Coordinates of N, CA and C in Angstrom, one line a residue:
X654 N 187.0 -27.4 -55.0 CA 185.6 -27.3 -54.8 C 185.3 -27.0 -53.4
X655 N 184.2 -26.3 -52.7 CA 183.9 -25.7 -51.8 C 183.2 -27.0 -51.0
X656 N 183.2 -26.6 -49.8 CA 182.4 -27.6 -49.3 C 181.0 -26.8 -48.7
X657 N 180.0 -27.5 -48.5 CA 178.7 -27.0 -48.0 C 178.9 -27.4 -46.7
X658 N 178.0 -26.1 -46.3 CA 178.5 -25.6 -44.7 C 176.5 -26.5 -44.0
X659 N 177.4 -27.1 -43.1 CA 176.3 -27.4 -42.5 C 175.9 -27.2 -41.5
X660 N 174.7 -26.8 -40.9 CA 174.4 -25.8 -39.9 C 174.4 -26.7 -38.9
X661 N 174.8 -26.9 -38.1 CA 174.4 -28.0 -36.5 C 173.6 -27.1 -35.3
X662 N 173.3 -25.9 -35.4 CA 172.2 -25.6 -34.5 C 170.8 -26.2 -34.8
X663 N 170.0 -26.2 -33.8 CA 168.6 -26.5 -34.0 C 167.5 -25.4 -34.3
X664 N 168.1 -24.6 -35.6 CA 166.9 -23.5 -35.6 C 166.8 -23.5 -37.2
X665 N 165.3 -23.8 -37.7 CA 164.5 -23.4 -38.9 C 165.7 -22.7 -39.6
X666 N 164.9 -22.6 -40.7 CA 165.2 -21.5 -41.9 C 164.9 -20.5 -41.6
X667 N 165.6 -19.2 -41.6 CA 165.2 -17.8 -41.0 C 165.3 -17.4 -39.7
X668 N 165.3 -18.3 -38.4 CA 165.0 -18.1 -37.5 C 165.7 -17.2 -36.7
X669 N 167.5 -16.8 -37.5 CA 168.2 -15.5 -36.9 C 167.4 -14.3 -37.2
X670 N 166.8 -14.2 -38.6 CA 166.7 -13.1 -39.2 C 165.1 -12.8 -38.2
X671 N 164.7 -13.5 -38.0 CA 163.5 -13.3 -37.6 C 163.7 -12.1 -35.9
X672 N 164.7 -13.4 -35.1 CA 165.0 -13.2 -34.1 C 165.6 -11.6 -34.0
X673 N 166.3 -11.6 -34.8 CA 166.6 -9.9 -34.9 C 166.1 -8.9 -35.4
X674 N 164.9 -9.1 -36.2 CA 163.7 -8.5 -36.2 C 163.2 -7.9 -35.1
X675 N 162.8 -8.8 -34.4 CA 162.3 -9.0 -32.9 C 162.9 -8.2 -31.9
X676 N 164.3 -8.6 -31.9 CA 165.1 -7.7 -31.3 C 164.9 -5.5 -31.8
X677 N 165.1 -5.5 -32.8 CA 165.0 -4.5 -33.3 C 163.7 -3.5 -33.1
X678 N 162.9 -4.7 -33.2 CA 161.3 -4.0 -32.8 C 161.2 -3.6 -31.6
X679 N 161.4 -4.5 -30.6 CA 161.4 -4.2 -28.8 C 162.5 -2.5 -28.8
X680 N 163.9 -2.9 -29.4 CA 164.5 -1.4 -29.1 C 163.7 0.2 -29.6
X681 N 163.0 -0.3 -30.6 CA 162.4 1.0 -31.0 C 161.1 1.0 -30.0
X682 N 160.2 0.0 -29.7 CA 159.5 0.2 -29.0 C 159.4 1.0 -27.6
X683 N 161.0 0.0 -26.8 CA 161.3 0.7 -26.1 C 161.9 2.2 -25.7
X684 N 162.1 2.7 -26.9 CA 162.9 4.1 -27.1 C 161.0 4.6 -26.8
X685 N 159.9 4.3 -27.5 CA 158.5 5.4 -27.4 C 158.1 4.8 -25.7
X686 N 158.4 3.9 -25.5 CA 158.0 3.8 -24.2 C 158.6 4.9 -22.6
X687 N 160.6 4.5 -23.1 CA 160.9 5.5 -22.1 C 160.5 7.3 -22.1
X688 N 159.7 7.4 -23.5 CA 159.6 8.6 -23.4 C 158.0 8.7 -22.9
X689 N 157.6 7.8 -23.1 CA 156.0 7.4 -22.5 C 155.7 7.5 -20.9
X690 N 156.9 6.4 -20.3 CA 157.0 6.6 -19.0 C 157.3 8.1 -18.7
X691 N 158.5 8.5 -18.9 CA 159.1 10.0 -18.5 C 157.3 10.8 -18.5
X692 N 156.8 10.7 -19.3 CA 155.7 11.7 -19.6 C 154.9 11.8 -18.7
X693 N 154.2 10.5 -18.3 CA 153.5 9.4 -17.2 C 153.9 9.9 -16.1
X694 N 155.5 9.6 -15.4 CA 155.8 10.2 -14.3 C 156.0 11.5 -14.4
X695 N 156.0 12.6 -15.3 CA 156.0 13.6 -14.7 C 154.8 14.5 -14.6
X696 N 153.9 13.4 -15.3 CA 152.0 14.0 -15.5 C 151.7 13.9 -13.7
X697 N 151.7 12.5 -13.3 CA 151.8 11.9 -11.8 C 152.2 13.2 -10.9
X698 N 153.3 13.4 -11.1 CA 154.4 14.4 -10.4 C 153.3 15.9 -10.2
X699 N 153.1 16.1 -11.2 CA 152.2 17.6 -11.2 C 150.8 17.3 -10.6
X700 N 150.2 16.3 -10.7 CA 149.0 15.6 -10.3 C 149.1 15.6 -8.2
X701 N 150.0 14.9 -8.1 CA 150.1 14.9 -6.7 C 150.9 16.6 -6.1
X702 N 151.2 17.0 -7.2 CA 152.0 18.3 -6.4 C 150.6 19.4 -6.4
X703 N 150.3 19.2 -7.5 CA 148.9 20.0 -7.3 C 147.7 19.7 -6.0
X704 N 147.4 18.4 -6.2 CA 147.1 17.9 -5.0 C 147.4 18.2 -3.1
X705 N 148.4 18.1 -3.2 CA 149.0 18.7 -1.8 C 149.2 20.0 -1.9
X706 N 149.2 21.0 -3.0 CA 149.1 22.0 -2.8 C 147.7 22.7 -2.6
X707 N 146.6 22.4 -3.2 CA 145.2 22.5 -3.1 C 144.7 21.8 -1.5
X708 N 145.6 21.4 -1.0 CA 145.1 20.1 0.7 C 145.7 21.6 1.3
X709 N 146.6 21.8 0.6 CA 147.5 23.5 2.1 C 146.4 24.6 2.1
X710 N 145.8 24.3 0.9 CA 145.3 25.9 0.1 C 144.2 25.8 1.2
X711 N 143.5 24.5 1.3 CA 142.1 24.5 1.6 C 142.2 24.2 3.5
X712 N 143.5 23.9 4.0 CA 143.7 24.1 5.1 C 143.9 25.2 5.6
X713 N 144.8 26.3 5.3 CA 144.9 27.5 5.1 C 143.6 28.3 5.0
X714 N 142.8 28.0 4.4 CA 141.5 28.5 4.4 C 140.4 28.3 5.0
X715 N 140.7 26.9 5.7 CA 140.1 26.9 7.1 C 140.4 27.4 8.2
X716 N 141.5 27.8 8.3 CA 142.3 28.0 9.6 C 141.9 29.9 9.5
X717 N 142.3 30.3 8.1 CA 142.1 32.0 8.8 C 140.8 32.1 8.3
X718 N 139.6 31.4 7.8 CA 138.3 31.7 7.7 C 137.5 31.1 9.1
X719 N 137.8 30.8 10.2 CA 137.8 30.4 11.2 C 138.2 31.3 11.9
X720 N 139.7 32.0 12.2 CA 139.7 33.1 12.9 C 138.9 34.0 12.7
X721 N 138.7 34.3 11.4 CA 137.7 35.8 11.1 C 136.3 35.1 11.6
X722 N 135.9 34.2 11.9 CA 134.7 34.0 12.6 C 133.5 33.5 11.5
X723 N 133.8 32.6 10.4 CA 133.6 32.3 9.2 C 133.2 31.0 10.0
X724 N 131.6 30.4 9.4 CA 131.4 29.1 9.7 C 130.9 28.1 8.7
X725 N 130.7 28.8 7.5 CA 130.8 27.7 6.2 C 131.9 28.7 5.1
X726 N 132.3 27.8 4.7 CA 132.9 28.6 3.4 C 132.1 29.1 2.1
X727 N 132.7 29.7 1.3 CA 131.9 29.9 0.3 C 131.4 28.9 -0.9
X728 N 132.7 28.0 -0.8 CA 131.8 26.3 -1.8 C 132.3 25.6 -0.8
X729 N 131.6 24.9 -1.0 CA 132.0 23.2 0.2 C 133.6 22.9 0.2
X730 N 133.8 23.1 -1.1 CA 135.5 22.3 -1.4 C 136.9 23.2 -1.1
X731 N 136.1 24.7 -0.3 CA 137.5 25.7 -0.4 C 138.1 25.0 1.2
X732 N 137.4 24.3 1.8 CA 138.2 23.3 2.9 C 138.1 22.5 3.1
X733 N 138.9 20.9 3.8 CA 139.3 20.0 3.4 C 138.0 19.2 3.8
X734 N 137.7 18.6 3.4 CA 136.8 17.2 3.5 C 137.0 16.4 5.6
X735 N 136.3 16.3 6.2 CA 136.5 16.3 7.5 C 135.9 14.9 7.3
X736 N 136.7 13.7 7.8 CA 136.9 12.0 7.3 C 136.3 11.8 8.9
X737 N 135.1 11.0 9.1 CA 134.3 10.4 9.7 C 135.4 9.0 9.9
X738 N 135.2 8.2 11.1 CA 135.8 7.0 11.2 C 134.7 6.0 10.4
X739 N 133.3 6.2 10.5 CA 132.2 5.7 10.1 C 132.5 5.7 8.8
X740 N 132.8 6.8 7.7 CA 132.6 6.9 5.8 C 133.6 6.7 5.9
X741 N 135.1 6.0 6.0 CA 136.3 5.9 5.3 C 136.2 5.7 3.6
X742 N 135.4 4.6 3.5 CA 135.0 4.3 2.1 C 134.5 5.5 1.1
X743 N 133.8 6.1 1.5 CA 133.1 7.2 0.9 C 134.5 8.3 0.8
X744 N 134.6 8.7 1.5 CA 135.9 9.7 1.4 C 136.9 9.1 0.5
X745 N 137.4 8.1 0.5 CA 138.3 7.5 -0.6 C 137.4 8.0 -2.1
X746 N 136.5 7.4 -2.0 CA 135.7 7.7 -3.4 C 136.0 8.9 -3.9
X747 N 135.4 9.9 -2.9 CA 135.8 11.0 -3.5 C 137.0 12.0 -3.2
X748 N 137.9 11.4 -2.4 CA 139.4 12.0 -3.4 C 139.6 11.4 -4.4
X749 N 138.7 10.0 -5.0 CA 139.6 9.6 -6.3 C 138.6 10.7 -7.4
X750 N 137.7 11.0 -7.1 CA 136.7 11.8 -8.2 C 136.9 13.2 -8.0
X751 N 137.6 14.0 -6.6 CA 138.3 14.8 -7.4 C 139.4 15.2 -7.9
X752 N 140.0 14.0 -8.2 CA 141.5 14.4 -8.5 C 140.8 14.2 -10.1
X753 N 140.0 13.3 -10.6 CA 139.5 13.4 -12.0 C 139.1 14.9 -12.1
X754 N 138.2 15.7 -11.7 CA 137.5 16.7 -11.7 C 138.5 18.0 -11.3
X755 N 139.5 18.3 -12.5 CA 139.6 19.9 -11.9 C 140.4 20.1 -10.8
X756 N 141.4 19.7 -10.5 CA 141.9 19.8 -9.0 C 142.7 21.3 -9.8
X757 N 143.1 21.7 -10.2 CA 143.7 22.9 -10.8 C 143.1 23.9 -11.4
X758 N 141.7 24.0 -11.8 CA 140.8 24.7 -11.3 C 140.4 25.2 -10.0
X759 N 140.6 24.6 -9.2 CA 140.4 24.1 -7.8 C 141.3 24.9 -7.0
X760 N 142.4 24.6 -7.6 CA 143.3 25.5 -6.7 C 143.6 26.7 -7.1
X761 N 143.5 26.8 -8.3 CA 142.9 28.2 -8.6 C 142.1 29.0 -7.7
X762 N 141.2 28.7 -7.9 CA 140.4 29.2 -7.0 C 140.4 30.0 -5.5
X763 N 140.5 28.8 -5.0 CA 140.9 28.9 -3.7 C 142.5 30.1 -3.5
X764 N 143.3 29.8 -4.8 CA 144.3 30.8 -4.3 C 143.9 32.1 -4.2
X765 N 142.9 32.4 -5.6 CA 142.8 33.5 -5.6 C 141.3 34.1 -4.7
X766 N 141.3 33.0 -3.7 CA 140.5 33.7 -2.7 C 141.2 33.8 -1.4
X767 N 142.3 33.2 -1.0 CA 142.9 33.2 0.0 C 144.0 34.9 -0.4
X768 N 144.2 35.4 -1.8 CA 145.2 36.3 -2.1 C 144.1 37.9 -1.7
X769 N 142.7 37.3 -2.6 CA 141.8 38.8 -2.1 C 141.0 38.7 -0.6
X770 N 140.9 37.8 -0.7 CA 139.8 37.8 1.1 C 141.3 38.0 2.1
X771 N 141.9 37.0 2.2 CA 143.2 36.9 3.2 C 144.5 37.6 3.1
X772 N 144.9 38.3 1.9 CA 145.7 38.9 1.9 C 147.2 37.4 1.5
X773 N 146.7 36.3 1.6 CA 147.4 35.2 1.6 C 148.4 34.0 1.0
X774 N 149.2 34.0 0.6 CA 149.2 33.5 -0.3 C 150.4 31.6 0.5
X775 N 150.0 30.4 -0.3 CA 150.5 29.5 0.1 C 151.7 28.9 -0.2
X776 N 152.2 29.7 -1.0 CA 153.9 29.1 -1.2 C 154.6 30.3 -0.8
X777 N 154.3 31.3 -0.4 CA 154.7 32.2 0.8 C 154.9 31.8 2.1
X778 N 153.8 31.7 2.1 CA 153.7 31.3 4.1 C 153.1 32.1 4.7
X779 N 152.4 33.2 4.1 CA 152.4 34.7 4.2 C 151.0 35.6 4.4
X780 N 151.0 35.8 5.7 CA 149.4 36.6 5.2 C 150.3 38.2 5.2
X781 N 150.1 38.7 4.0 CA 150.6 40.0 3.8 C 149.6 41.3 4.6
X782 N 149.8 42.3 5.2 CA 149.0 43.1 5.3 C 147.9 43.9 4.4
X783 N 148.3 43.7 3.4 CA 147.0 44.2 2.3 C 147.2 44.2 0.8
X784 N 146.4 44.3 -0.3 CA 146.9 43.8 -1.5 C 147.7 44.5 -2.2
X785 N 148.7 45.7 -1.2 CA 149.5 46.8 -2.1 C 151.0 45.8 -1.9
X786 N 150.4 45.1 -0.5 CA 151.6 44.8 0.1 C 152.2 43.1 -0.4
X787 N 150.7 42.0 -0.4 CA 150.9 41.2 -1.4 C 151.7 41.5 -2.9
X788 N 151.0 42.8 -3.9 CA 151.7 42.5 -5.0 C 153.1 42.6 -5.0
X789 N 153.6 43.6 -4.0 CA 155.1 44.1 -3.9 C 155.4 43.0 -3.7
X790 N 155.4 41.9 -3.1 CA 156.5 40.9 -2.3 C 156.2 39.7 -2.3
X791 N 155.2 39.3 -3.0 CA 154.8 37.8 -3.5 C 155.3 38.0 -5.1
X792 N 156.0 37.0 -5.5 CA 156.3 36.9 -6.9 C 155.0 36.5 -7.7
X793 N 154.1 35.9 -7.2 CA 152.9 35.3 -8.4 C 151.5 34.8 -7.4
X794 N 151.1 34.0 -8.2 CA 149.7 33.3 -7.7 C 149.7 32.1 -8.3
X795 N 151.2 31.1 -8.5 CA 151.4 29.7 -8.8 C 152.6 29.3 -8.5
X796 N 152.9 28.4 -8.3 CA 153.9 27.6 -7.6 C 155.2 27.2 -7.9
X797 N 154.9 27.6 -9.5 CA 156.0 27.4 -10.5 C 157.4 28.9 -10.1
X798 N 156.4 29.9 -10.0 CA 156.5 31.0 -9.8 C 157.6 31.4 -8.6
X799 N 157.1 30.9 -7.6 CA 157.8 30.8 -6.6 C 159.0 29.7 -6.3
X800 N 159.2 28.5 -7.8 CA 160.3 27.8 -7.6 C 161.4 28.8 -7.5

């Protein structure tokens, strides 16, 4: 005759099956997560690259809309925001509202007015002599383009 097995841990009825349940769920969870994060950081990634790239664009476009003797731009935003010691607060505000708004529109823009006004383009380095000479020798008008 068999003997009955007596359990000497301190855990309920079920409480492995449960526990590995548990276990099971977190692994799958975590498998939609790491591809959640991956997505997150690489959304960030383009977010801030865009960013700094639209800060060159709009520098760049102050600097040779300024040589040519240019004293407002054509929209407010084709050059950088000039930070008062007095508004720090306000300026913060609105880089956080235009990074909501379009910043890739934005730099759109701006490129393709630094490529026909200036002959220029920002992942070049380059103010080309004219637009026969831009199309020859710039690969594009984005940044991917030029990796």
């Amino acid at each position: 005759m068999e003997r009955a097995s007596v359990n000497r841990e301190r855990v309920g009825l079920g409480k492995k099956a449960f526990v590995n349940e548990q276990k099971a769920h977190k692994q799958q969870q975590s498998v939609k997560s790491v591809g959640e994060f991956r997505q997150m950081k690489q959304d960030e990634f383009v977010k801030k690259r865009v960013r700094a790239d639209l800060r060159k664009s709009q520098l760049a476009c102050h600097q040779l809309d300024t040589a040519r003797g240019t004293t407002k731009p054509d929209e407010d935003w084709f050059w950088p925001v000039v930070v008062s010691e007095e508004e720090p607060e306000e300026a913060d505000d609105q880089e956080e509202e235009e990074s909501s708004t379009g910043n890739v529109e934005k730099l759109a823009l701006v490129t393709k007015y630094l490529r026909s006004t200036h002959f220029y383009c920002i992942w070049c380095g380059t103010a080309f002599e004219d637009m026969e000479d831009l199309d020859q020798n710039c690969p594009g008008d984005n940044a991917e383009i030029h990796d």
